[in-house]
Short mmCIF file of C-alpha atoms in Angstrom, two decimals:
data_model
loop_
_atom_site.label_atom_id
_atom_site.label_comp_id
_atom_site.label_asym_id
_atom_site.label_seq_id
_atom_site.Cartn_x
_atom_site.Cartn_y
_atom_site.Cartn_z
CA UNK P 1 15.78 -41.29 -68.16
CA UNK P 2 19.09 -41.88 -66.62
CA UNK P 3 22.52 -39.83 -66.91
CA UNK P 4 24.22 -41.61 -70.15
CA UNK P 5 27.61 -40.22 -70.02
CA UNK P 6 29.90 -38.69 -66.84
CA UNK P 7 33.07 -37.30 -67.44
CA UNK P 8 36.14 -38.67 -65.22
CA UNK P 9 37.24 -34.34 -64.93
CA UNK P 10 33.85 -32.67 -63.72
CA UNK P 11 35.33 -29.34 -64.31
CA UNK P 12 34.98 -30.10 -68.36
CA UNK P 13 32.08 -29.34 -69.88
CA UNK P 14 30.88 -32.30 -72.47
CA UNK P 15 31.42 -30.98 -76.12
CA UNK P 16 28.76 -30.90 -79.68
CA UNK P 17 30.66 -33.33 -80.51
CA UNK P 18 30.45 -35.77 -77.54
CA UNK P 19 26.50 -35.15 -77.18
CA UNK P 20 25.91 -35.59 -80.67
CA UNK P 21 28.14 -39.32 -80.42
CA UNK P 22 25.69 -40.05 -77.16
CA UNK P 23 22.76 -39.23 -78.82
CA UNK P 24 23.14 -41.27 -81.61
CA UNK P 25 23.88 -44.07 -79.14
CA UNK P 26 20.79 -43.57 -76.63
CA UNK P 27 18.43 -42.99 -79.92
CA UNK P 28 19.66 -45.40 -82.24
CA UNK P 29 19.52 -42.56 -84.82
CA UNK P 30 21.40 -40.00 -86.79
CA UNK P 31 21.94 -36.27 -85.74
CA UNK P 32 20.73 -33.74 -88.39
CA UNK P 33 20.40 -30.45 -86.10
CA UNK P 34 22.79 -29.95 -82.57
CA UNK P 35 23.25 -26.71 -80.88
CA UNK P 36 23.87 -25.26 -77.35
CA UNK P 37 22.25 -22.43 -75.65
CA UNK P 38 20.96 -21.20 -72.29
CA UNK P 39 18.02 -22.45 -70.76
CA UNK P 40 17.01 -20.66 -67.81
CA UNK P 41 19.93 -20.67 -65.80
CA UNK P 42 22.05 -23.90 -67.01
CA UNK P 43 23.72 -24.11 -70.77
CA UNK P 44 22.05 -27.07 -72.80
CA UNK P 45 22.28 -29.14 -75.94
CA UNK P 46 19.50 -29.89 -78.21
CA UNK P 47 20.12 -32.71 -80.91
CA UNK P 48 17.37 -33.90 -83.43
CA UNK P 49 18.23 -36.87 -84.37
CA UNK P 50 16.14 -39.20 -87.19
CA UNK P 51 15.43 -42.85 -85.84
CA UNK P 52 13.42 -45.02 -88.76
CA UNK P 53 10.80 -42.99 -89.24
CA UNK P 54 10.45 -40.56 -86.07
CA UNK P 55 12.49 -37.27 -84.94
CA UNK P 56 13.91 -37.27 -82.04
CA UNK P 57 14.42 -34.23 -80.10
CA UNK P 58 16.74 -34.50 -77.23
CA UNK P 59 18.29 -32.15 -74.81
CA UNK P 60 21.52 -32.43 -72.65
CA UNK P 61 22.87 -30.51 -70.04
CA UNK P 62 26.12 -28.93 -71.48
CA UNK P 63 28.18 -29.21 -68.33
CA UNK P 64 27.63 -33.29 -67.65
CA UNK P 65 26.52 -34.31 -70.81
CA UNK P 66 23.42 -36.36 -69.19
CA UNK P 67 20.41 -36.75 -70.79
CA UNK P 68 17.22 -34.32 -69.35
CA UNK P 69 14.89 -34.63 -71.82
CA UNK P 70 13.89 -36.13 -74.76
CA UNK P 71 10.39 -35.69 -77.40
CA UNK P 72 9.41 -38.13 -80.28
CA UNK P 73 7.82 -36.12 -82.83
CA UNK P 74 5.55 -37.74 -85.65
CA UNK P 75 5.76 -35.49 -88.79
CA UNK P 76 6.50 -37.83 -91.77
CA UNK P 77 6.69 -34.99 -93.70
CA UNK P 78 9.74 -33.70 -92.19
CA UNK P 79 11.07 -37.18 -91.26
CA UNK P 80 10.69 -38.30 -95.24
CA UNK P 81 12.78 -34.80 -96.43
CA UNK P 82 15.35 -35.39 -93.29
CA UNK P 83 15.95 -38.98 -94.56
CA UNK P 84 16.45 -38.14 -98.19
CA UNK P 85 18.84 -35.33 -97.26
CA UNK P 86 20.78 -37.93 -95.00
CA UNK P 87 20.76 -40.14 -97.87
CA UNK P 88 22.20 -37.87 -100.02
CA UNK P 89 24.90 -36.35 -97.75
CA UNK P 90 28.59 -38.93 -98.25
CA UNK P 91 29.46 -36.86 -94.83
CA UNK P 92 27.67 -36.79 -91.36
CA UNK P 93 27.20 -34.19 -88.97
CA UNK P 94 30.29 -34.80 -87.34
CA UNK P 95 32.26 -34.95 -90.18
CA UNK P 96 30.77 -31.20 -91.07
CA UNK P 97 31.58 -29.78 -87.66
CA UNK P 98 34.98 -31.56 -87.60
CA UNK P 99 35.50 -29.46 -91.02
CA UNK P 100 34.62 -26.04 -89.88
CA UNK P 101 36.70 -26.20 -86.70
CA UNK P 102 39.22 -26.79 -88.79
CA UNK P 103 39.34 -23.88 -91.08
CA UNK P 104 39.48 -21.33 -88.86
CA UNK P 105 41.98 -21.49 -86.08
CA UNK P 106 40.91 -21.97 -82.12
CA UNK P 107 37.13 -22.56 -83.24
CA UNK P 108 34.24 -24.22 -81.47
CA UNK P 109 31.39 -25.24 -83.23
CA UNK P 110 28.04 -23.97 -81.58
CA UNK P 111 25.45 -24.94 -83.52
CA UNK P 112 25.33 -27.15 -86.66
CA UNK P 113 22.30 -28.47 -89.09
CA UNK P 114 22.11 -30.31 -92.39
CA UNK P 115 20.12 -28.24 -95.48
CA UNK P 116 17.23 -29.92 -96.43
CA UNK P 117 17.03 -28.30 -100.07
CA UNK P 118 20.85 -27.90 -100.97
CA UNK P 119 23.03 -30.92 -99.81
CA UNK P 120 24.90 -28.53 -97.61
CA UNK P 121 25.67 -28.44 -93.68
CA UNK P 122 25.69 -25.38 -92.17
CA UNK P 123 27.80 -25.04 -88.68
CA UNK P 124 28.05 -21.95 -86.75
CA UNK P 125 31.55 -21.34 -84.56
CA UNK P 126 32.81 -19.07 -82.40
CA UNK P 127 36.30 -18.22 -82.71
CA UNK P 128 37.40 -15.69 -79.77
CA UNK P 129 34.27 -13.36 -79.44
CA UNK P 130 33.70 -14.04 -83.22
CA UNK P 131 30.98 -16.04 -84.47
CA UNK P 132 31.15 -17.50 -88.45
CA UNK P 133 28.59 -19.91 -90.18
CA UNK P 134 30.56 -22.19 -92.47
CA UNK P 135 28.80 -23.46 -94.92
CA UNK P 136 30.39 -27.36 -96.25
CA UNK P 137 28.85 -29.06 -99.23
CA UNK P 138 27.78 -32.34 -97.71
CA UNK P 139 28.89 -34.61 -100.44
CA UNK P 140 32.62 -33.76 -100.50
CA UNK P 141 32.97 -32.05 -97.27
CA UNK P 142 34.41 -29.04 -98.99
CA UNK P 143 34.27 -25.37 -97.10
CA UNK P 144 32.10 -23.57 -99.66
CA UNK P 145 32.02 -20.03 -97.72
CA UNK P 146 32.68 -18.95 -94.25
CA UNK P 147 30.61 -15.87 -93.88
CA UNK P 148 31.29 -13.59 -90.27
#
């Protein structure tokens, strides 16, 4: 694969958000799962992303936002109860994130997933040294608890 985004400032490091808009592009697919953590020594993304009937699993280096890896997966199963939930949901993964860094002040959003069972996102943020999972119905959008 080739690098699918480069940032004109190299000293900022690409956001959730960003990877999870690139994603979408490069996979022709919708995010349902996006989080950062280390890998070894370098900071990554991993997206899952639904595209027709596959899941897409792709990873991105946090600090360029290019593109290292990416895995198809085949599980119908999982792709059938992603695509219902998606269906279901009148807000997108972005939207949800957008949400919880919004109700609490000077968050980032570090991980973030749709609920398969309960029409609800779930995004994690740390605020300071403070992490909180907000949890955001994914019909209305609304912030139904922010638990610390």
């Amino acid at each position: 694969f080739i690098a699918i985004f480069t940032f004109s400032n190299k000293t900022q490091a690409a956001t959730l958000q960003e990877v999870i808009t690139l994603a979408e592009k490069q996979f022709d697919g919708v995010a349902f799962t996006a989080e950062i953590y280390n890998r070894a020594s370098n900071r990554v993304y991993d997206v899952e992303l639904l595209s027709g009937d596959e899941i897409i699993e792709a990873v991105f280096d946090a600090r360029t936002g290019n593109l290292l890896e990416s895995e198809v997966y085949s599980t119908l199963r999982r792709a059938e109860r992603v695509s219902l939930s998606l269906q279901r949901a009148d807000i997108s993964l972005l939207q949800a994130i957008d949400i919880a860094e919004k109700s609490l002040s000077n968050s980032k959003a570090t991980e973030a997933e749709i609920r398969l069972r309960n029409d609800q996102y779930l995004v994690e943020v740390r605020a300071g040294r403070i992490l909180f999972d907000i949890v955001i119905d994914s019909k209305t959008g609304r912030v139904i608890k922010i638990i610390r």
